Short mmCIF file of C-alpha atoms and ligand atoms in Angstrom, two decimals:
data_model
loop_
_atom_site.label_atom_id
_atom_site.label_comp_id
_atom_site.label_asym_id
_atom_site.label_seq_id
_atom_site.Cartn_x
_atom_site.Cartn_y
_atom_site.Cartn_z
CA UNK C 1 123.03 -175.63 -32.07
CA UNK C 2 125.23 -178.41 -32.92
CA UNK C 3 124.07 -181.52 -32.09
CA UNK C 4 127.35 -183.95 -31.77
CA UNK C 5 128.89 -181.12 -29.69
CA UNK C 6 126.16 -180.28 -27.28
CA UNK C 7 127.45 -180.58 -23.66
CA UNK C 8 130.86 -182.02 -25.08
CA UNK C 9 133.68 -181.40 -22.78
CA UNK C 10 136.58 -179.50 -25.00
CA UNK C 11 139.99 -178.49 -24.43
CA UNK C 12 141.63 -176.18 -26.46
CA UNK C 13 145.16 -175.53 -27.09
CA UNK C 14 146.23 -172.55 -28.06
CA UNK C 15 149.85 -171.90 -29.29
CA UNK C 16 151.51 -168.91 -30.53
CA UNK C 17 151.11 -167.64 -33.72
CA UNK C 18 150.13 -164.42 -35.93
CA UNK C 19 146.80 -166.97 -36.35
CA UNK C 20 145.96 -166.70 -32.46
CA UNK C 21 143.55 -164.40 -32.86
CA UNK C 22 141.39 -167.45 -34.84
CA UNK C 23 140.95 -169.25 -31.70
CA UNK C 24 138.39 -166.76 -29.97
CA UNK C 25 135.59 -167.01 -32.75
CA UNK C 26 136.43 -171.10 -32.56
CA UNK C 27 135.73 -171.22 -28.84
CA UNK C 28 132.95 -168.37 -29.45
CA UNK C 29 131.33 -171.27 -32.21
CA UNK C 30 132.04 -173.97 -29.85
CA UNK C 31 130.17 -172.13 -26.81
CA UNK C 32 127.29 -171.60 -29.15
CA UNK C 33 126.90 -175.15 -30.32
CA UNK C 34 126.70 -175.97 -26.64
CA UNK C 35 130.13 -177.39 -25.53
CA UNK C 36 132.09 -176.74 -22.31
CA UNK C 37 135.45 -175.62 -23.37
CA UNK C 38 138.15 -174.94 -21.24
CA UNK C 39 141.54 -173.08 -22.78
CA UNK C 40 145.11 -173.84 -22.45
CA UNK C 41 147.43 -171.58 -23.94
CA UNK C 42 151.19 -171.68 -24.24
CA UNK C 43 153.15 -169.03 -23.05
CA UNK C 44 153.96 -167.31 -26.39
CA UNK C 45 150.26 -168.04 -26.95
CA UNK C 46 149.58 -164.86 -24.33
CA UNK C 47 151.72 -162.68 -26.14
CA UNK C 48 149.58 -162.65 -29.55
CA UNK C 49 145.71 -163.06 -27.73
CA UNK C 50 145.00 -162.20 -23.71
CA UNK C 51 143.95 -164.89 -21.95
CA UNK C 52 141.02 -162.43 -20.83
CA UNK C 53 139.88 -162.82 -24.00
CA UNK C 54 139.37 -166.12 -24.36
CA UNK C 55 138.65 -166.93 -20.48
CA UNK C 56 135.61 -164.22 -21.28
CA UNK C 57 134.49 -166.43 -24.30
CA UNK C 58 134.87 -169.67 -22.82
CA UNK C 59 133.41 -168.56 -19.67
CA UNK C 60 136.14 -170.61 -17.66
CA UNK C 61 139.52 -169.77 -16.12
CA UNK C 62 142.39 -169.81 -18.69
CA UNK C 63 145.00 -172.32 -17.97
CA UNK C 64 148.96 -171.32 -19.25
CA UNK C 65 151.34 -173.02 -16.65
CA UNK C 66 151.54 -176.23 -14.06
CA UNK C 67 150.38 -173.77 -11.29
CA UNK C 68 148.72 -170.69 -10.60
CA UNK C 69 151.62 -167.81 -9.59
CA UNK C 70 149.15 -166.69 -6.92
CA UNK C 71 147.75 -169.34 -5.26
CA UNK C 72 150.76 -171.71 -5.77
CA UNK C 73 147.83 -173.91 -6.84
CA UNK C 74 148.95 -177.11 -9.49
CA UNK C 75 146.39 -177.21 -12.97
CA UNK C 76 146.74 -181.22 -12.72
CA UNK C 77 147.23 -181.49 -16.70
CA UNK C 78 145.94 -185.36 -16.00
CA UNK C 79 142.74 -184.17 -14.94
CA UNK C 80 142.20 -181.85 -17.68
CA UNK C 81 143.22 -184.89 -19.81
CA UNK C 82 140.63 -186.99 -19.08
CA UNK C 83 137.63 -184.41 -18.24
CA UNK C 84 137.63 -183.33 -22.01
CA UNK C 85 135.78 -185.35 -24.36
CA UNK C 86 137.28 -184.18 -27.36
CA UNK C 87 141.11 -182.23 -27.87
CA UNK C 88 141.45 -179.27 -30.14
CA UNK C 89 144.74 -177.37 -30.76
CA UNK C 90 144.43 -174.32 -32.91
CA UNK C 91 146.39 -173.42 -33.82
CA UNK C 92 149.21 -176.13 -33.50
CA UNK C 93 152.80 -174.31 -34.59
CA UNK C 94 155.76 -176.93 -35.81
CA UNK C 95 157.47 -176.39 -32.73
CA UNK C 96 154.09 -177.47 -30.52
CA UNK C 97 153.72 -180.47 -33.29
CA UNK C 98 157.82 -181.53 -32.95
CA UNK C 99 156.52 -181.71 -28.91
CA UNK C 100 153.66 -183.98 -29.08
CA UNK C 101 155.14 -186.05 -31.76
CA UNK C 102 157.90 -186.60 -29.53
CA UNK C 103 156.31 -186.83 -26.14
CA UNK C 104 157.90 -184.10 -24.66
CA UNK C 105 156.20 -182.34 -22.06
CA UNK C 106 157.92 -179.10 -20.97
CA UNK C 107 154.28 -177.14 -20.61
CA UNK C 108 151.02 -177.66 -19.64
CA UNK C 109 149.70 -178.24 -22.86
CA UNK C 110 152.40 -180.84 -23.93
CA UNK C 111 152.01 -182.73 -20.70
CA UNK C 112 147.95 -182.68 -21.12
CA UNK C 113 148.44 -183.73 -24.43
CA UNK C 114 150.47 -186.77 -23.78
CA UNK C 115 147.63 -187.26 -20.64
CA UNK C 116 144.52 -186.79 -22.90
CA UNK C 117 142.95 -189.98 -24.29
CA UNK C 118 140.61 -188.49 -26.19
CA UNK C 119 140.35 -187.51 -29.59
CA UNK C 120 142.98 -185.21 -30.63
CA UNK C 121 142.32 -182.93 -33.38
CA UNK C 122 145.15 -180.91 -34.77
CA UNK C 123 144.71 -177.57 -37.13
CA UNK C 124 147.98 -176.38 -38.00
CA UNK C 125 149.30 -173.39 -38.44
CA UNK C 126 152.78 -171.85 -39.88
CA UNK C 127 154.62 -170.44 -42.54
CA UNK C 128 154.84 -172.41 -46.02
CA UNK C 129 158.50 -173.60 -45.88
CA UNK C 130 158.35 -174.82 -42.19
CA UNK C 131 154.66 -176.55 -43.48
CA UNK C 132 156.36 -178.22 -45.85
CA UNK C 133 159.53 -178.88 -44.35
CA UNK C 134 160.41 -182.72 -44.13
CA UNK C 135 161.05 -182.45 -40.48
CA UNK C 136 157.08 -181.43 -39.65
CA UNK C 137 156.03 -183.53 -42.11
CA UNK C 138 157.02 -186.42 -40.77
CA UNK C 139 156.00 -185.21 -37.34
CA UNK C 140 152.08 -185.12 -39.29
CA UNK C 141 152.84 -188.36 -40.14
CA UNK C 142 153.37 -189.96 -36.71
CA UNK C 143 150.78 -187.75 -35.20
CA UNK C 144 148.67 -189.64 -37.46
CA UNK C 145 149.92 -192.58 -36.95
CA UNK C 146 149.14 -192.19 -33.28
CA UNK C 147 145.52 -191.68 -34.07
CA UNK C 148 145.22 -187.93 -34.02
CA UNK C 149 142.82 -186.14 -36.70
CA UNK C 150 144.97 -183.01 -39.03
CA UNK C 151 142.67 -180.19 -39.48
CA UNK C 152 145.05 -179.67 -43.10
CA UNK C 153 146.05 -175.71 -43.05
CA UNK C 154 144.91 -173.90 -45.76
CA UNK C 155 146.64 -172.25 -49.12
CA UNK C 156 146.56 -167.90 -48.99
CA UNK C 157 148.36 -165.35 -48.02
CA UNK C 158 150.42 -165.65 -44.50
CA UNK C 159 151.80 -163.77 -42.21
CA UNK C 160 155.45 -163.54 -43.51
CA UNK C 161 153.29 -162.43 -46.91
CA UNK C 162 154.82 -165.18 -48.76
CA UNK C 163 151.70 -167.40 -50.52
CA UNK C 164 151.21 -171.11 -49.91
CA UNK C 165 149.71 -173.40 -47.87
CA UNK C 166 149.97 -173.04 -43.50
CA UNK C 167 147.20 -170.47 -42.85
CA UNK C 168 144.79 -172.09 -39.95
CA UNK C 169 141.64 -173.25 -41.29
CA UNK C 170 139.07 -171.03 -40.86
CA UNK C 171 137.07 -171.56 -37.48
CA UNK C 172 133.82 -172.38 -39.46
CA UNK C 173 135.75 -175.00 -41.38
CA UNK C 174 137.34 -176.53 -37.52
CA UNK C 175 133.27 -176.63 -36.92
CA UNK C 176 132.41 -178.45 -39.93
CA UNK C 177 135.73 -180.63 -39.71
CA UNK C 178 134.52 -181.52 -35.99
CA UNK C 179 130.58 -181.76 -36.83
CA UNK C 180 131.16 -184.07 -40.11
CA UNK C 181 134.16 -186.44 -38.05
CA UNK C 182 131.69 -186.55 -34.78
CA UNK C 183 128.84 -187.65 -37.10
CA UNK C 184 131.25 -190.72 -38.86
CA UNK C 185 131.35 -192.02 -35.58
CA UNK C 186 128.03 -192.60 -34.16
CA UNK C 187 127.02 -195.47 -33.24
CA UNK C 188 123.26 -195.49 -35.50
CA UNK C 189 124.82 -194.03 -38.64
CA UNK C 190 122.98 -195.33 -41.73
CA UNK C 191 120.61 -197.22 -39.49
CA UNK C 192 116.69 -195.68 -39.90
CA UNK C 193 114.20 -196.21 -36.88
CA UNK C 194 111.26 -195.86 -36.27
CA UNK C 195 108.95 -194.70 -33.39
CA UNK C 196 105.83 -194.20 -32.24
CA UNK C 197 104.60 -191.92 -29.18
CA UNK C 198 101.65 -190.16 -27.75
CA UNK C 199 97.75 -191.42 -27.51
CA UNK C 200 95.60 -192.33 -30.23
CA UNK C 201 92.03 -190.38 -30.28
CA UNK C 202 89.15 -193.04 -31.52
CA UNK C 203 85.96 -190.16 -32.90
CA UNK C 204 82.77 -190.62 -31.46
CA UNK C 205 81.68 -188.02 -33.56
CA UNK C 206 82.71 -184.71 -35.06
CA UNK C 207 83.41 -182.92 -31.48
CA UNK C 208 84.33 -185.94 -29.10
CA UNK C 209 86.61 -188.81 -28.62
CA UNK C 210 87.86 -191.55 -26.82
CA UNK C 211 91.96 -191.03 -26.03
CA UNK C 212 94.00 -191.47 -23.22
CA UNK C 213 96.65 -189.71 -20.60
CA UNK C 214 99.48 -190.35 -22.50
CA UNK C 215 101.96 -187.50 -22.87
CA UNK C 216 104.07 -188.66 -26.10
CA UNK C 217 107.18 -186.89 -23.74
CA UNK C 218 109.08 -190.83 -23.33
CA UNK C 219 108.59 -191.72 -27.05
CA UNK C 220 109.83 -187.50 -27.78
CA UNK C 221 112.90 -188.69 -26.08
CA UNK C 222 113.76 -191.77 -27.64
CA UNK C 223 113.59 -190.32 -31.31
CA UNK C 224 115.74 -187.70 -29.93
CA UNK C 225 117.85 -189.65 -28.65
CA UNK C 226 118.16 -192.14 -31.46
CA UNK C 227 118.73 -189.27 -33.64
CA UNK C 228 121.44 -188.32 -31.30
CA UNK C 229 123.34 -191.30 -31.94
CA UNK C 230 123.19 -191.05 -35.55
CA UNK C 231 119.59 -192.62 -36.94
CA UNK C 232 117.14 -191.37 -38.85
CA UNK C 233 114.19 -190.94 -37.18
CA UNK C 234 110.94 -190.97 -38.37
CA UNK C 235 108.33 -190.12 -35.57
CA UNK C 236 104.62 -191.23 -35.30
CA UNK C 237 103.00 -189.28 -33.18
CA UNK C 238 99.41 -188.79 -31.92
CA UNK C 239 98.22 -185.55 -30.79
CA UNK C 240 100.52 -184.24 -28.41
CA UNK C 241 101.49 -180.64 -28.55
CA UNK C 242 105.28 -181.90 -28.52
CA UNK C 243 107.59 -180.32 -30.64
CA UNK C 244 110.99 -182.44 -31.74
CA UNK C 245 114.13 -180.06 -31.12
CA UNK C 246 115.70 -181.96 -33.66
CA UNK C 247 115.35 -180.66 -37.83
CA UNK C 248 116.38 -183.99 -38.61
CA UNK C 249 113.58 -186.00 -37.23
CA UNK C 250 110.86 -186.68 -39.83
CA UNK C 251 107.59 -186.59 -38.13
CA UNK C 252 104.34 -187.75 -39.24
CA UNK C 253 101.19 -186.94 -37.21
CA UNK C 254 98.65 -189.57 -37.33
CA UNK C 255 95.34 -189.29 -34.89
CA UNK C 256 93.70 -192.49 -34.66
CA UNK C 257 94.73 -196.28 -34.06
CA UNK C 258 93.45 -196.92 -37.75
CA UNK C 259 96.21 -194.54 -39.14
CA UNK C 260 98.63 -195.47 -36.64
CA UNK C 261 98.90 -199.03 -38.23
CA UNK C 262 98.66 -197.68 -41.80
CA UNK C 263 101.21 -195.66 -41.09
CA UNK C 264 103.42 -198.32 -39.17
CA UNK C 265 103.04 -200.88 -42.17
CA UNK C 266 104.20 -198.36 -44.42
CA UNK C 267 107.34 -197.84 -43.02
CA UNK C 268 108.30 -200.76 -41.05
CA UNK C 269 109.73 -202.65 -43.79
CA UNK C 270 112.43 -199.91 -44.35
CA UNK C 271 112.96 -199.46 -40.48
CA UNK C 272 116.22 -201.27 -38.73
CA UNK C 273 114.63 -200.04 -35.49
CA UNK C 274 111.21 -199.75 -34.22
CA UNK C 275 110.30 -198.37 -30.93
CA UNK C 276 106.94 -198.40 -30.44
CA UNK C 277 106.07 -196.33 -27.54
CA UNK C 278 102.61 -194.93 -28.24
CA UNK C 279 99.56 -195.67 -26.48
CA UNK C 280 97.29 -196.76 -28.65
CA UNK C 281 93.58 -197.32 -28.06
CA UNK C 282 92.67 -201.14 -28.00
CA UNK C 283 89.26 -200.09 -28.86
CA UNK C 284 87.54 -197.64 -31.09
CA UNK C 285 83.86 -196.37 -31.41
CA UNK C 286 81.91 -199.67 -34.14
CA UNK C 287 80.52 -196.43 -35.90
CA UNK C 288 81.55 -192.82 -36.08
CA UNK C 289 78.28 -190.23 -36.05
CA UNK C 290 78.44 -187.87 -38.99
CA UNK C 291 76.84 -185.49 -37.06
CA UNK C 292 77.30 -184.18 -33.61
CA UNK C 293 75.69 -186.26 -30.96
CA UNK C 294 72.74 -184.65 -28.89
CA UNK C 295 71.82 -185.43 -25.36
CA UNK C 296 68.59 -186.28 -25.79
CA UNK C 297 68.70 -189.86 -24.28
CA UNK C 298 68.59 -190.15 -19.92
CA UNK C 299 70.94 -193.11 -21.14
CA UNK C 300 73.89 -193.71 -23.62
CA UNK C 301 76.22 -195.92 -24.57
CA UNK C 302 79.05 -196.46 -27.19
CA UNK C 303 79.62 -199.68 -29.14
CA UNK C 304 83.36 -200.56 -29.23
CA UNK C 305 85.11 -203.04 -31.50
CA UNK C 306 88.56 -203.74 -31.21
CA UNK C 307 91.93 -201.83 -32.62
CA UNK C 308 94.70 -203.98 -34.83
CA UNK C 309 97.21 -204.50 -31.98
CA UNK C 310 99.84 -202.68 -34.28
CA UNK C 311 103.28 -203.77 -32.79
CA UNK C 312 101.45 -207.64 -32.95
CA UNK C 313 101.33 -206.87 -36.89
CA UNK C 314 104.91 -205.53 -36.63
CA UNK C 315 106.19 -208.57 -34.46
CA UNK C 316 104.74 -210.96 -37.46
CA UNK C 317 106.34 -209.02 -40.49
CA UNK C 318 109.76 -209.30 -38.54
CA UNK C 319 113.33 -209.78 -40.37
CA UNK C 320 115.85 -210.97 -38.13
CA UNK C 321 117.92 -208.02 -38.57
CA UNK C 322 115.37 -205.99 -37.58
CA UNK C 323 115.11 -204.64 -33.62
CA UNK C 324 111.80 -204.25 -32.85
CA UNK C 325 111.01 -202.59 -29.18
CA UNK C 326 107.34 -202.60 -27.29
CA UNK C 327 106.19 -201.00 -23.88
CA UNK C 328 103.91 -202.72 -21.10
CA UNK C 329 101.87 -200.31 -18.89
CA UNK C 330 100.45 -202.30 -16.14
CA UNK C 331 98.91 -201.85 -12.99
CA UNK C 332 99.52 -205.58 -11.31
CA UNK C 333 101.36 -208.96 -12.97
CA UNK C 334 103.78 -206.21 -14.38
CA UNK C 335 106.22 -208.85 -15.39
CA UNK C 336 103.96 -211.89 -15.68
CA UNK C 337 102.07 -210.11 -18.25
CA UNK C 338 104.83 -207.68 -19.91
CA UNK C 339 106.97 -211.42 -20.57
CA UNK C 340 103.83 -212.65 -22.12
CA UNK C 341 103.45 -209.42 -24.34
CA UNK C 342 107.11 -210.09 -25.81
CA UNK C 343 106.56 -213.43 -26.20
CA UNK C 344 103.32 -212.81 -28.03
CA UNK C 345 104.17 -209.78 -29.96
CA UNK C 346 108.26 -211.32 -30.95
CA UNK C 347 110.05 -208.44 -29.68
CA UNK C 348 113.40 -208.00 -28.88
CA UNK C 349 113.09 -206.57 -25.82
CA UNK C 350 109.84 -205.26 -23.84
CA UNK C 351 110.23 -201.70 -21.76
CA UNK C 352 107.84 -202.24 -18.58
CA UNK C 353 106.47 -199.17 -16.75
CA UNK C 354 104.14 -199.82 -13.46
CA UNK C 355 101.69 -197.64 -12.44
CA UNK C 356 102.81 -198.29 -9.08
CA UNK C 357 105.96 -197.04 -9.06
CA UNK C 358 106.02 -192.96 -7.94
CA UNK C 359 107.38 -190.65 -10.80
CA UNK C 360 106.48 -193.35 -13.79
CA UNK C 361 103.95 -193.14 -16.45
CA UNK C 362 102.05 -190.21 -18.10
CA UNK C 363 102.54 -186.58 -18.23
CA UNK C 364 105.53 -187.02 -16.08
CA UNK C 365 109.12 -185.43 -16.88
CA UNK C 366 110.42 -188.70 -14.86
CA UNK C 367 110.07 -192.36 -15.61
CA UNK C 368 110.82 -195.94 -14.15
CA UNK C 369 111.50 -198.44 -16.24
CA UNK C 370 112.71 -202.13 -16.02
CA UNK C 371 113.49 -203.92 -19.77
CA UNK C 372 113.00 -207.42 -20.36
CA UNK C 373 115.03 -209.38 -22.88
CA UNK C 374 114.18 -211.91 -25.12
CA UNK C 375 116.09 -214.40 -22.84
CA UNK C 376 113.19 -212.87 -20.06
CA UNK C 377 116.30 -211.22 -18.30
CA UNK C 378 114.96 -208.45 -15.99
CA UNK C 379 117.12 -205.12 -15.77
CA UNK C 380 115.68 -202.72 -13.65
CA UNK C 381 116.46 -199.33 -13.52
CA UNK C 382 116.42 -196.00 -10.88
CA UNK C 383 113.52 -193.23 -11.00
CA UNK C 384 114.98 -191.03 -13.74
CA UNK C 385 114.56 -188.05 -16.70
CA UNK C 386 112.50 -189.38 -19.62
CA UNK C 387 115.84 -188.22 -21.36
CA UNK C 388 117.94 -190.44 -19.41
CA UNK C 389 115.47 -193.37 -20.15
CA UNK C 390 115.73 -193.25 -23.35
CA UNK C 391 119.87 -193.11 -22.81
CA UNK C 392 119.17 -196.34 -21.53
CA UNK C 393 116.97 -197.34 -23.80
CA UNK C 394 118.97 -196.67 -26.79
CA UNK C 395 121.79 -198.29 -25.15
CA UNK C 396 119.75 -201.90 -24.96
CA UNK C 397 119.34 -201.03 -28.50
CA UNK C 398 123.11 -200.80 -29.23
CA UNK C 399 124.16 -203.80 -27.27
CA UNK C 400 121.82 -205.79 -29.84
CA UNK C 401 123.02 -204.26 -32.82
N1 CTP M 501 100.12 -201.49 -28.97
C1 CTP M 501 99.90 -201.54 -30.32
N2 CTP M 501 98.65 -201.53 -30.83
C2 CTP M 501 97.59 -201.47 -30.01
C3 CTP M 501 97.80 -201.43 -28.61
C4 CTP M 501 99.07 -201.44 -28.13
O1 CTP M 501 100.87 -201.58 -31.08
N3 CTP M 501 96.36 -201.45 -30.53
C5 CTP M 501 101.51 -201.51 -28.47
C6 CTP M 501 101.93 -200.31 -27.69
O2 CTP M 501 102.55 -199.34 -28.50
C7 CTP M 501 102.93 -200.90 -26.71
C8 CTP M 501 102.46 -202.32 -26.53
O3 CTP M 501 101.59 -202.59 -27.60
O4 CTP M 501 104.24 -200.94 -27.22
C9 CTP M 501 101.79 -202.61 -25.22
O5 CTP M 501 100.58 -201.97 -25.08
P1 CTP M 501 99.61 -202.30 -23.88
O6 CTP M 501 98.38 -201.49 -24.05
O7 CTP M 501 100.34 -202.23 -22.58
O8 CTP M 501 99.34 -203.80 -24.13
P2 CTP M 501 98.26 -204.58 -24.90
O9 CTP M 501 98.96 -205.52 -25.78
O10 CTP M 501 97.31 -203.63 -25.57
O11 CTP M 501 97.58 -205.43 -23.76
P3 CTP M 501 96.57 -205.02 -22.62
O12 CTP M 501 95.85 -203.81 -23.07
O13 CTP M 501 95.71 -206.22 -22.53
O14 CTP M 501 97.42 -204.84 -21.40
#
């Protein structure tokens, strides 16, 4: 599935031409990557592809006029402008081109057009001599010149079976044109981060350990989500069971606090962002038995000596241009003590959960957060998805870069 066009709201134009028949696989390939597409057609559009078809494939209602015959019911072409995310129109013939170009608006797809304010992407479609008549091309130019992205048709054979250049790209190159333009624009390109998530387990011996409740599900989300908005991502984890959704995340799996922070100091110097939202255990066992431990004693204890506070090591190896992010888990003082751990550990900003609130912490899908700046300004936010968190995370991150 693609990722930039996951849950991206499209509208597609279709207009008449032999090259109709194109636009069901696109909207099949844009269902499949995960999009909501909606269709407009032109009128001559219907005449070459059904709108059955392609209400089928997008799963929604096929829009071709201002209002529906039977209901009388108006398709408000300003609403459809601003609900979609991203415009498509393939294929776009000269005379739908001469239209927008000109801001004319004599159909529903002109007028939404002229309403969206979205990205417009353009894949024309025609025979060679109108392609490369003077009259369309300058009509490509102003398009362009009013921001809009051409989808450049392709050289083969066409429909009047004259060869040259005006067949419709091929959906699969629309995909890739969309996929590789989506990915220019994200905000994280050609910035690398870093995160850590999950517990730590400290060996008491070959069989046991010391770990914690931690889940590893909010620090899952934020590489996600980081690698969402164009990073790459290289994930610490600690034994979680998680699995990233996302091929581009690199993930290392470390299981103790010892490899965490060999594994942190290895890559921090490369990272522009650091999350670090594992728990990891403040103490660990002073010696490790080789073999397993038997209960032969009424009493037993462990000596513990203390961790490297990793992110502490982080905070001191700092470059200004660096972002580097830390958690607080407490259970009282939250934001006495979570200032004092940004302070302490020269973050940019500190993510505070409380074990008082209902629906934070471990194991949980859901998580409350408040973020403290390094001018100690509080933002809190609502109970929310660990995915939504990290939304908001990520955004904090942004607003610094
Ligand atoms: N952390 C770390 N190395 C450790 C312990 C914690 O890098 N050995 C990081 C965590 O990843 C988190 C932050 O420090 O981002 C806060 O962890 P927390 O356990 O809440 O704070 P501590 O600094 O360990 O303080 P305390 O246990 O006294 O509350």
């Amino acid at each position: 599935m693609s990722v930039m066009l996951k849950d991206k709201n499209i509208l597609l134009g279709v207009c008449g031409s032999i090259a109709s028949y194109k636009s069901a696989e696109l909207i099949r390939l844009l269902v499949k990557a995960g999009a909501n597409v909606k269709v407009v057609m032109t009128k001559d559009a219907t005449s070459f592809i059904t709108p059955l078809t392609l209400a089928t494939l997008s799963k929604n209602p096929v829009l071709t006029d201002y209002y529906k015959a039977e209901t009388g019911e108006w398709n408000n072409h300003v609403e459809l402008g601003l609900w979609a995310d991203i415009m498509i129109v393939a294929p776009a013939t000269a005379n739908t081109l001469a239209k927008f170009a000109h801001g004319l608006c004599d159909n529903l797809l002109s007028a939404t057009y002229l309403s969206a304010k979205c990205v417009v992407y353009l894949a024309p479609a025609m025979d060679l001599d109108m392609w490369k008549h003077e009259a369309t091309q300058q009509n490509i130019s102003k398009l362009i010149g009013f921001g809009n992205q051409i989808i450049k048709p392709r050289h083969g054979e066409l429909a009047s079976g004259l060869v040259g250049e005006g067949r419709l790209a091929e959906p699969q190159e629309i995909m890739e044109y969309l996929n590789d333009d989506l990915k220019k624009k994200l905000p994280l390109k050609n910035k690398k981060a870093l995160v850590t998530a999950g517990p730590t387990h400290e060996a008491i011996d070959p069989v046991r350990f010391i770990g914690n409740h931690s889940s590893g599900k909010m620090g899952f989300a934020i590489a996600e989500e980081l690698a969402s908005l164009g990073a790459d991502v290289t994930l610490i984890s600690g034994p979680t069971g998680l699995e990233t959704s996302k091929k581009s995340i690199k993930r290392i799996n470390i299981t103790s606090a010892a490899e965490m922070l060999n594994a942190c100091l290895d890559l921090f110097h490369q990272a522009d962002i650091c999350v670090m939202s594992a728990a990891i255990a403040d103490y660990t066992p002073a010696e490790v038995a080789t073999q397993k431990i038997k209960k032969n004693t009424k009493e037993f204890s462990i000596e513990l000596k203390k961790t490297q506070d990793v992110l502490f090591q982080l905070g001191k190896q700092k470059k200004t241009n660096q972002i580097l992010v830390g958690f607080a888990l407490e259970t009282n003082n939250e934001e006495e003590f979570a200032k004092q751990k940004l302070q302490k550990k020269n973050l940019d900003f500190i993510v505070l959960n409380s074990m008082n609130d209902e629906g934070a912490g471990f194991k949980k899908d859901t998580n409350k957060i408040s973020i403290i700046d390094k001018k100690l300004i509080k933002t809190t936010f609502d109970l929310k998805s660990k995915t939504e968190v990290a939304k908001d995370i990520c955004a904090k991150i942004i607003s610094i870069l």
